[in-house]
Amino acid sequence: MPWGGTKLPGGVTLRHLGRGSRFNDVGGVSADGRLIAFYDYSTGRGPGLYDTETKQEKFLANYSWDGPDYGSGPVVSKDGKWVAFNSYKYAATDAQLRVVRTDGTGMRTIFGMEGKSWVRPHDWSTDNQQVLALIVQGTAHLCLVKVSDGSVRRLREVPGDPNILAKISPDGRYVAYGASDRKAHVMAVDGSTDD
């Protein structure tokens, strides 16, 4: 199958961007389509960015399977300036939600938990001020985490398997997510309605 701009019904065009283990855990794409955030599961390295124009990759942090902790789940902010990702100690303890600039500077932890815990970023708000994340410590909740101060607003408890997908709509008004009931859900970004 040719990949050099294959046109599909509805105005969708396929374009081959590259291959390799970096695409086993793709976390998000910048709004302009240039940057793809990834985590290289084969080595434990990440978060990383792949530039679709230059075909170059770079790692934003020095994690690996040989280190004391690891980072995964990267997502790019809408303006393409930041990446949010999670880090853990082995056995999924002491979860942290971190942000780093796409040039690799300014890394900091915006939210953290001790003990058996899990946090995974899914998307950024349209104003790049909050990260939509699944936070699990006993129960699982979809939350908005404010980048400036780490404050958390719980939107919805998500029962069952916490391995869900969630995204904020382009207009910033809704969150779409899939839960363990295998149905697609849409709720207002403040968590007030859920269909």
Short mmCIF file of C-alpha atoms in Angstrom, two decimals, residues 132 142 155-156 158 164-179 181-195:
data_model
loop_
_atom_site.label_atom_id
_atom_site.label_comp_id
_atom_site.label_asym_id
_atom_site.label_seq_id
_atom_site.Cartn_x
_atom_site.Cartn_y
_atom_site.Cartn_z
CA LEU A 132 -6.11 15.93 31.57
CA LEU A 142 -10.20 11.53 35.35
CA LEU A 155 -14.04 15.24 36.89
CA ARG A 156 -15.27 11.68 37.03
CA VAL A 158 -13.76 5.73 36.15
CA ILE A 164 -8.59 4.15 29.15
CA LEU A 165 -8.18 6.76 26.45
CA ALA A 166 -9.36 10.34 27.00
CA LYS A 167 -9.14 13.52 24.92
CA ILE A 168 -10.37 17.09 25.14
CA SER A 169 -12.43 18.34 22.18
CA PRO A 170 -10.80 20.93 19.89
CA ASP A 171 -13.14 23.65 21.22
CA GLY A 172 -12.13 22.78 24.81
CA ARG A 173 -15.71 22.18 25.96
CA TYR A 174 -15.86 18.39 26.25
CA VAL A 175 -13.88 15.34 27.29
CA ALA A 176 -14.36 12.13 25.32
CA TYR A 177 -13.20 8.90 26.94
CA GLY A 178 -13.61 5.17 26.72
CA ALA A 179 -14.17 3.17 29.90
CA ASP A 181 -17.83 -0.81 29.70
CA ARG A 182 -16.44 -0.54 26.12
CA LYS A 183 -18.62 2.48 25.41
CA ALA A 184 -17.57 5.95 24.34
CA HIS A 185 -18.50 8.67 26.82
CA VAL A 186 -18.62 12.44 26.42
CA MET A 187 -18.79 14.84 29.35
CA ALA A 188 -18.48 18.56 29.80
CA VAL A 189 -14.92 19.60 30.60
CA ASP A 190 -16.04 20.60 34.11
CA GLY A 191 -17.40 17.05 34.68
CA SER A 192 -20.99 18.26 35.03
CA THR A 193 -22.59 16.08 32.33
CA ASP A 194 -21.80 12.65 30.95
CA ASP A 195 -23.56 10.94 28.01
#
